[in-house]
Tab-separated table of C-alpha atoms and ligand atoms in Angstrom:
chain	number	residue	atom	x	y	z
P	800	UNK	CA	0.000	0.000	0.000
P	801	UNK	CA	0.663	3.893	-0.554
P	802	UNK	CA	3.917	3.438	1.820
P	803	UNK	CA	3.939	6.436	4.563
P	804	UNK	CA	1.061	9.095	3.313
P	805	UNK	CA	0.732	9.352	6.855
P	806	UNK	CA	4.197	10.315	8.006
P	807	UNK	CA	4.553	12.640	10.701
P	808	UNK	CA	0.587	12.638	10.994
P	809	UNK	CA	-0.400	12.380	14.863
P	810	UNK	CA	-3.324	9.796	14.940
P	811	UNK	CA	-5.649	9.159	17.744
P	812	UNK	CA	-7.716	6.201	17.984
P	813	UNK	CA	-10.246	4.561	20.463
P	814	UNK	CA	-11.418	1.550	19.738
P	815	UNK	CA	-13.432	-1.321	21.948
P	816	UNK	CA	-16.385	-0.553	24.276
P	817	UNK	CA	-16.945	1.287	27.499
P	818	UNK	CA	-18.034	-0.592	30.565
P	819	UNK	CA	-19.887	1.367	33.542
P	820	UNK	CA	-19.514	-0.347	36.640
P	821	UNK	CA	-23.175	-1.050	39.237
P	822	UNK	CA	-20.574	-2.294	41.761
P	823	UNK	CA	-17.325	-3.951	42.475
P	824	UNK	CA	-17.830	-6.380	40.144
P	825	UNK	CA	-20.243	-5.753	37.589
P	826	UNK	CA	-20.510	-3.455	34.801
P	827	UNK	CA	-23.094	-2.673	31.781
P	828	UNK	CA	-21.072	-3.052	28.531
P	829	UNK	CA	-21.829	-3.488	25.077
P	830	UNK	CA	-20.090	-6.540	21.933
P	831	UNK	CA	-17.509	-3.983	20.626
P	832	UNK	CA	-14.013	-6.049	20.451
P	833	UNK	CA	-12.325	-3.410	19.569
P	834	UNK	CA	-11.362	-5.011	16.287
P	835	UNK	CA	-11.957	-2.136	14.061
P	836	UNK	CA	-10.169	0.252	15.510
P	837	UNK	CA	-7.148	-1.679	16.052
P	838	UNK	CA	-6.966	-2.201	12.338
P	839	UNK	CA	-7.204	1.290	11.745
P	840	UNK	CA	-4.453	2.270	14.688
P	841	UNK	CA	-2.379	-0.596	12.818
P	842	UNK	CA	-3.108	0.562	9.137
P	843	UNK	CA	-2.133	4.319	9.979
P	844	UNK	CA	1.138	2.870	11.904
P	845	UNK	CA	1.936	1.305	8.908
P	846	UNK	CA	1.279	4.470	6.616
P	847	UNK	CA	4.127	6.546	9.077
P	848	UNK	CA	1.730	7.888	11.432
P	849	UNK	CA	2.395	8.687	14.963
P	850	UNK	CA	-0.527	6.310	16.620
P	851	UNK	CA	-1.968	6.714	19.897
P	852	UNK	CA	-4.806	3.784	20.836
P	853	UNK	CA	-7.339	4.582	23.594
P	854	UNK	CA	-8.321	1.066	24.129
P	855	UNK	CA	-11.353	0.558	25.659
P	856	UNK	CA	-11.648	-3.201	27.345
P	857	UNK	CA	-10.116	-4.619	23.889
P	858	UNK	CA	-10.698	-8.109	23.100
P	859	UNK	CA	-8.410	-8.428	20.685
P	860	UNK	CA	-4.569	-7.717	20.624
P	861	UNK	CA	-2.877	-4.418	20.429
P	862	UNK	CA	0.745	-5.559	20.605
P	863	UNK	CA	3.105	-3.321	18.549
P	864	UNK	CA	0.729	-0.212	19.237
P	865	UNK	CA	1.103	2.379	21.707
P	866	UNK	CA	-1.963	1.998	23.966
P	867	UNK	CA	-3.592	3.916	26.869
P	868	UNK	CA	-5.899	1.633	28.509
P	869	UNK	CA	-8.995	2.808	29.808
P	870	UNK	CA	-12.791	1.456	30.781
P	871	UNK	CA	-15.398	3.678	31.653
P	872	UNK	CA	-16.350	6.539	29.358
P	873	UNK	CA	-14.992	9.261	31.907
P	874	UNK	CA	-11.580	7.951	31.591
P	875	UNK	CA	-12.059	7.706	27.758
P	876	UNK	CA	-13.303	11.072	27.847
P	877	UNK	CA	-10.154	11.660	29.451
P	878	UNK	CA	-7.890	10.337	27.840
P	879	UNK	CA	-9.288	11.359	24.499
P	880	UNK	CA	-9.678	15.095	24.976
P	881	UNK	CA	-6.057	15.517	26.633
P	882	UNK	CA	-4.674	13.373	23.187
P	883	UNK	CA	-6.901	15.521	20.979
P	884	UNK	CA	-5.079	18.604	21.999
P	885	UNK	CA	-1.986	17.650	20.481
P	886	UNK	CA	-3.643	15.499	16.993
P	887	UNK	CA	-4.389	16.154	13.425
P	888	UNK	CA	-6.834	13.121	13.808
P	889	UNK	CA	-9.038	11.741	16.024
P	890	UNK	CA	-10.524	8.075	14.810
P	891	UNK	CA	-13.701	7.601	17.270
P	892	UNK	CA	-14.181	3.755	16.378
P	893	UNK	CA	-14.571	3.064	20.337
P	894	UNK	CA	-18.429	1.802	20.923
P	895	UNK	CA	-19.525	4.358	23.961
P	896	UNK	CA	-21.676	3.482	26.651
P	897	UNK	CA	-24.519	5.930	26.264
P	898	UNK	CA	-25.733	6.056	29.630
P	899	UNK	CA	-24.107	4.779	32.702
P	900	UNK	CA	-25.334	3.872	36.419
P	901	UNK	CA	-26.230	6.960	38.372
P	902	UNK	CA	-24.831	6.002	41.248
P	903	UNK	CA	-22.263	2.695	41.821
P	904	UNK	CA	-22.582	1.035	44.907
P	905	UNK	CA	-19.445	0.490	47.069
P	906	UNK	CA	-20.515	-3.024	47.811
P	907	UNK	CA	-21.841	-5.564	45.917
P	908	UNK	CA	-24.965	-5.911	45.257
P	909	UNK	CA	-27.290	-8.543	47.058
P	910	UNK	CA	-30.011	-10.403	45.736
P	911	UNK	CA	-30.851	-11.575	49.738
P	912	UNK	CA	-31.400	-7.758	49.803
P	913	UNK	CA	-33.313	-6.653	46.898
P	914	UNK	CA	-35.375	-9.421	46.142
P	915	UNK	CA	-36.958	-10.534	42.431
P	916	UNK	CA	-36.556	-6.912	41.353
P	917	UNK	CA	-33.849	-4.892	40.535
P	918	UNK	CA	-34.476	-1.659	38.788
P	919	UNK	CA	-31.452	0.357	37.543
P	920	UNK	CA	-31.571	4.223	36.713
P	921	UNK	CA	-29.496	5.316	34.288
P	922	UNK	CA	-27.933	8.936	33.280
P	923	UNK	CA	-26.766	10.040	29.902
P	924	UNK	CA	-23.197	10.033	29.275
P	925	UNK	CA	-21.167	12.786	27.494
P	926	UNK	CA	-20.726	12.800	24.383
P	927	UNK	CA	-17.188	12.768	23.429
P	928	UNK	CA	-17.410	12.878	19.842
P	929	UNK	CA	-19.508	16.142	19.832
P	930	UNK	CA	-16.896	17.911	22.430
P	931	UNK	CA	-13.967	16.651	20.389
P	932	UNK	CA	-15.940	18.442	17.094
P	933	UNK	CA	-16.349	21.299	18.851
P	934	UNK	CA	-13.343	22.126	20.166
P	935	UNK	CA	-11.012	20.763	16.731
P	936	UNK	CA	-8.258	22.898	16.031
P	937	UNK	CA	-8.234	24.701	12.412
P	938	UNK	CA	-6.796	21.225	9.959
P	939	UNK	CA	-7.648	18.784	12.754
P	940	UNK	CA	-9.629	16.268	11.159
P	941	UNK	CA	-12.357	14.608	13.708
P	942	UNK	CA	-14.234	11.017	12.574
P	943	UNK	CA	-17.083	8.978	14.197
P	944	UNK	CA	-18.612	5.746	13.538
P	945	UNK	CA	-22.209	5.148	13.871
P	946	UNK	CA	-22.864	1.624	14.249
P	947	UNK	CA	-26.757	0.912	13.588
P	948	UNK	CA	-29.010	-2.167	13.981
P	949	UNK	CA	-31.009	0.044	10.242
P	950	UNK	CA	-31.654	-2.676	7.671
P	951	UNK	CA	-32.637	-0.687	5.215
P	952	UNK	CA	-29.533	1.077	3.207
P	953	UNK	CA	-31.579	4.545	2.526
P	954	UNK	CA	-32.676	4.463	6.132
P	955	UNK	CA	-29.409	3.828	7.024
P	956	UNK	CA	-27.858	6.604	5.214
P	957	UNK	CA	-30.543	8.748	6.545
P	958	UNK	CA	-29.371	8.160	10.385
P	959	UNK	CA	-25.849	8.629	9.173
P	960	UNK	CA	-26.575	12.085	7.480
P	961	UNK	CA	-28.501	13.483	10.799
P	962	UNK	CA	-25.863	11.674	12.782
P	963	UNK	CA	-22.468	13.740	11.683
P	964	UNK	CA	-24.717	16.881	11.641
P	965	UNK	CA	-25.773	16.264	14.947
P	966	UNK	CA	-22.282	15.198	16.037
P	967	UNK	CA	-19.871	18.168	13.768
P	968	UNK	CA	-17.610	15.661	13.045
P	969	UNK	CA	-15.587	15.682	9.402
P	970	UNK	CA	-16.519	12.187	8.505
P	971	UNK	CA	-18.489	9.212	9.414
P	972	UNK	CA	-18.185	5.996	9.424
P	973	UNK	CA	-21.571	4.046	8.885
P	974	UNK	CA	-21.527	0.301	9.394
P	975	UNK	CA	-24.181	-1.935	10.467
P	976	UNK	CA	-24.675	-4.212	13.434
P	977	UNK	CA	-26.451	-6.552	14.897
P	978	UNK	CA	-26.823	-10.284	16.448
P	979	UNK	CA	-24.003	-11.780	14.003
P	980	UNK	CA	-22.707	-8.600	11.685
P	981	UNK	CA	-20.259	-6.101	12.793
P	982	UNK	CA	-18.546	-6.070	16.437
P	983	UNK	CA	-16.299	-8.775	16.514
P	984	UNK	CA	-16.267	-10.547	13.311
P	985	UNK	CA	-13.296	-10.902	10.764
P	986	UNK	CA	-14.522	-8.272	8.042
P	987	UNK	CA	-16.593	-5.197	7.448
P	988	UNK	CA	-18.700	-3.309	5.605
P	989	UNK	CA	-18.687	0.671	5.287
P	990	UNK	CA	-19.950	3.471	4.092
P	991	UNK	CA	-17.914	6.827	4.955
P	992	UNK	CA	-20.010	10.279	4.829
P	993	UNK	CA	-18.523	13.389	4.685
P	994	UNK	CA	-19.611	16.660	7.161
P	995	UNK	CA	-21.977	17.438	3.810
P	996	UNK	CA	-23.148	14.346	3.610
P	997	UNK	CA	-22.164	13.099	0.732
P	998	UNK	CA	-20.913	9.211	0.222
P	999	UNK	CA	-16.858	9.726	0.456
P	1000	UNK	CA	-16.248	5.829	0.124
P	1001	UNK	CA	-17.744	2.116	0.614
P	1002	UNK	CA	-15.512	-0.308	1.425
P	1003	UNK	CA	-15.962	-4.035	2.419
P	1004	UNK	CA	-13.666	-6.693	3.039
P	1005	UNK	CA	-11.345	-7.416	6.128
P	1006	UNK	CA	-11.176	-5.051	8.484
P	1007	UNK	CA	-7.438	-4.477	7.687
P	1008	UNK	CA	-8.776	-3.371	3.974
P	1009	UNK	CA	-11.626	-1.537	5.154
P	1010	UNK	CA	-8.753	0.704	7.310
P	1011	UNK	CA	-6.558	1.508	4.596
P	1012	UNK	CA	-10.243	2.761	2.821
P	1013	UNK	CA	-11.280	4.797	5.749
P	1014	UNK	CA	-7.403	6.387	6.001
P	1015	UNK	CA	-7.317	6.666	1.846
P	1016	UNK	CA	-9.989	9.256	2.334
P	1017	UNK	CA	-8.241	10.991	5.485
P	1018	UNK	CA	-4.796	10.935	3.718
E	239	LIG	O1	-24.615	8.452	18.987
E	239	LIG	P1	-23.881	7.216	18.640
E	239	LIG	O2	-23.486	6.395	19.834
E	239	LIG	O3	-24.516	6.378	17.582
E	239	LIG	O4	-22.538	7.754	17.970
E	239	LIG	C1	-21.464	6.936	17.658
E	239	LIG	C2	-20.209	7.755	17.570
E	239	LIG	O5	-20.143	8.676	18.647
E	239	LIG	C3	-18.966	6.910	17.702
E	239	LIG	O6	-17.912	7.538	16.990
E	239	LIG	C4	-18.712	6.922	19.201
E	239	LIG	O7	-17.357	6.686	19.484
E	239	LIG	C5	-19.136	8.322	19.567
E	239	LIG	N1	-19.725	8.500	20.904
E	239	LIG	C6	-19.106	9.327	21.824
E	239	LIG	N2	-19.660	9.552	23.056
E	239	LIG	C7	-20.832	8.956	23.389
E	239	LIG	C8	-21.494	8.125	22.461
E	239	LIG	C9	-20.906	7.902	21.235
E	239	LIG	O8	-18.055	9.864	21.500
E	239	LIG	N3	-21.345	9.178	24.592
């Protein structure tokens, strides 16, 4: 491939899924293995970039990379806004919890105590991508994924187009998801939108291929 388009580029990327913790041991989470995003971290290493992975409970290895490990979306948040300040991109591929316990207890949670119901209440969660959009530095380039359960492709592009408007990113990544497609299996299918909505790329294949596709657009 194109050896070292990306040389000298700074490159964020978070990749996997957020847990939030009810207790000790337990945590809501969500299928993302990270797999993705690790590609992509890998692909622009290849291309000469200067790769930072926010890794986010990966479930899939990220040897080789430089990786800041992280769980819950505060520490992502974290860890994504301080990298952001010194990026030209930021690669959002990580699968964010949306909402998140509003309180975690400091013990664990009996059953002996609460009986046959449990009922959780949930807060919103920041959302990163939107504070990383709107704080981008003039040239920084700032891309989210939107990973939807939409069957239908004109649906689906639909979402996608009120998605990056919504979020201010530069470009979006559209794949779908569900029971057996998307988080965690060997290969991919994309669509990439730019901040006017227009179809930028499609790309399927292995996830390896689908990176180089995604960074032939940034590049
Ligand atoms: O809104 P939705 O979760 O579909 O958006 C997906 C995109 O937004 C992904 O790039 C994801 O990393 C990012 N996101 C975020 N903060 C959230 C939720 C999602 O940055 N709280």
């Amino acid at each position: 491939h194109a050896r070292h388009d990306l040389a000298g580029r700074r490159i964020v990327v978070t990749a996997g899924g957020t847990r939030e913790p009810l207790d000790p041991v337990r945590f809501i989470g969500n299928r993302s293995t990270g797999r993705q995003g690790v590609e992509l971290a890998r692909a622009a290493a290849r291309r000469g970039a200067e790769v930072t992975l926010i890794a986010a409970n990966l479930e899939v290895p990220a040897d080789g990379l430089r990786v800041q490990h992280v769980s819950t979306t505060a520490e992502l948040q974290e860890a994504a806004l301080l990298s952001a300040q010194t990026a030209d991109v930021v690669i959002m591929a990580a699968a964010v919890a949306d909402y998140r316990p509003d309180s975690v207890a400091d013990e664990k949670i009996k059953k002996d105590v609460q009986g046959d119901e449990l009922a959780l209440r949930l807060v919103r969660n920041p959302d990163i991508l939107h504070e990383l959009s709107a704080a981008r530095r003039a040239g920084q380039v700032v891309v989210g994924f939107a990973a939807e359960t939409e069957r239908d492709p004109e649906r689906q592009l639909e979402l996608g187009r009120a998605k990056i408007a919504r979020k201010g990113c530069d470009f979006l990544v559209l794949n779908r998801v569900g029971w057996s497609e998307g988080f965690g299996t060997a290969t991919n299918a994309v669509t990439v939108l730019a901040a006017s909505g227009d179809i930028v790329a499609e790309a399927s294949g292995s996830k390896a291929s689908v990176a180089d596709r995604i960074l032939d657009v940034l590049a």
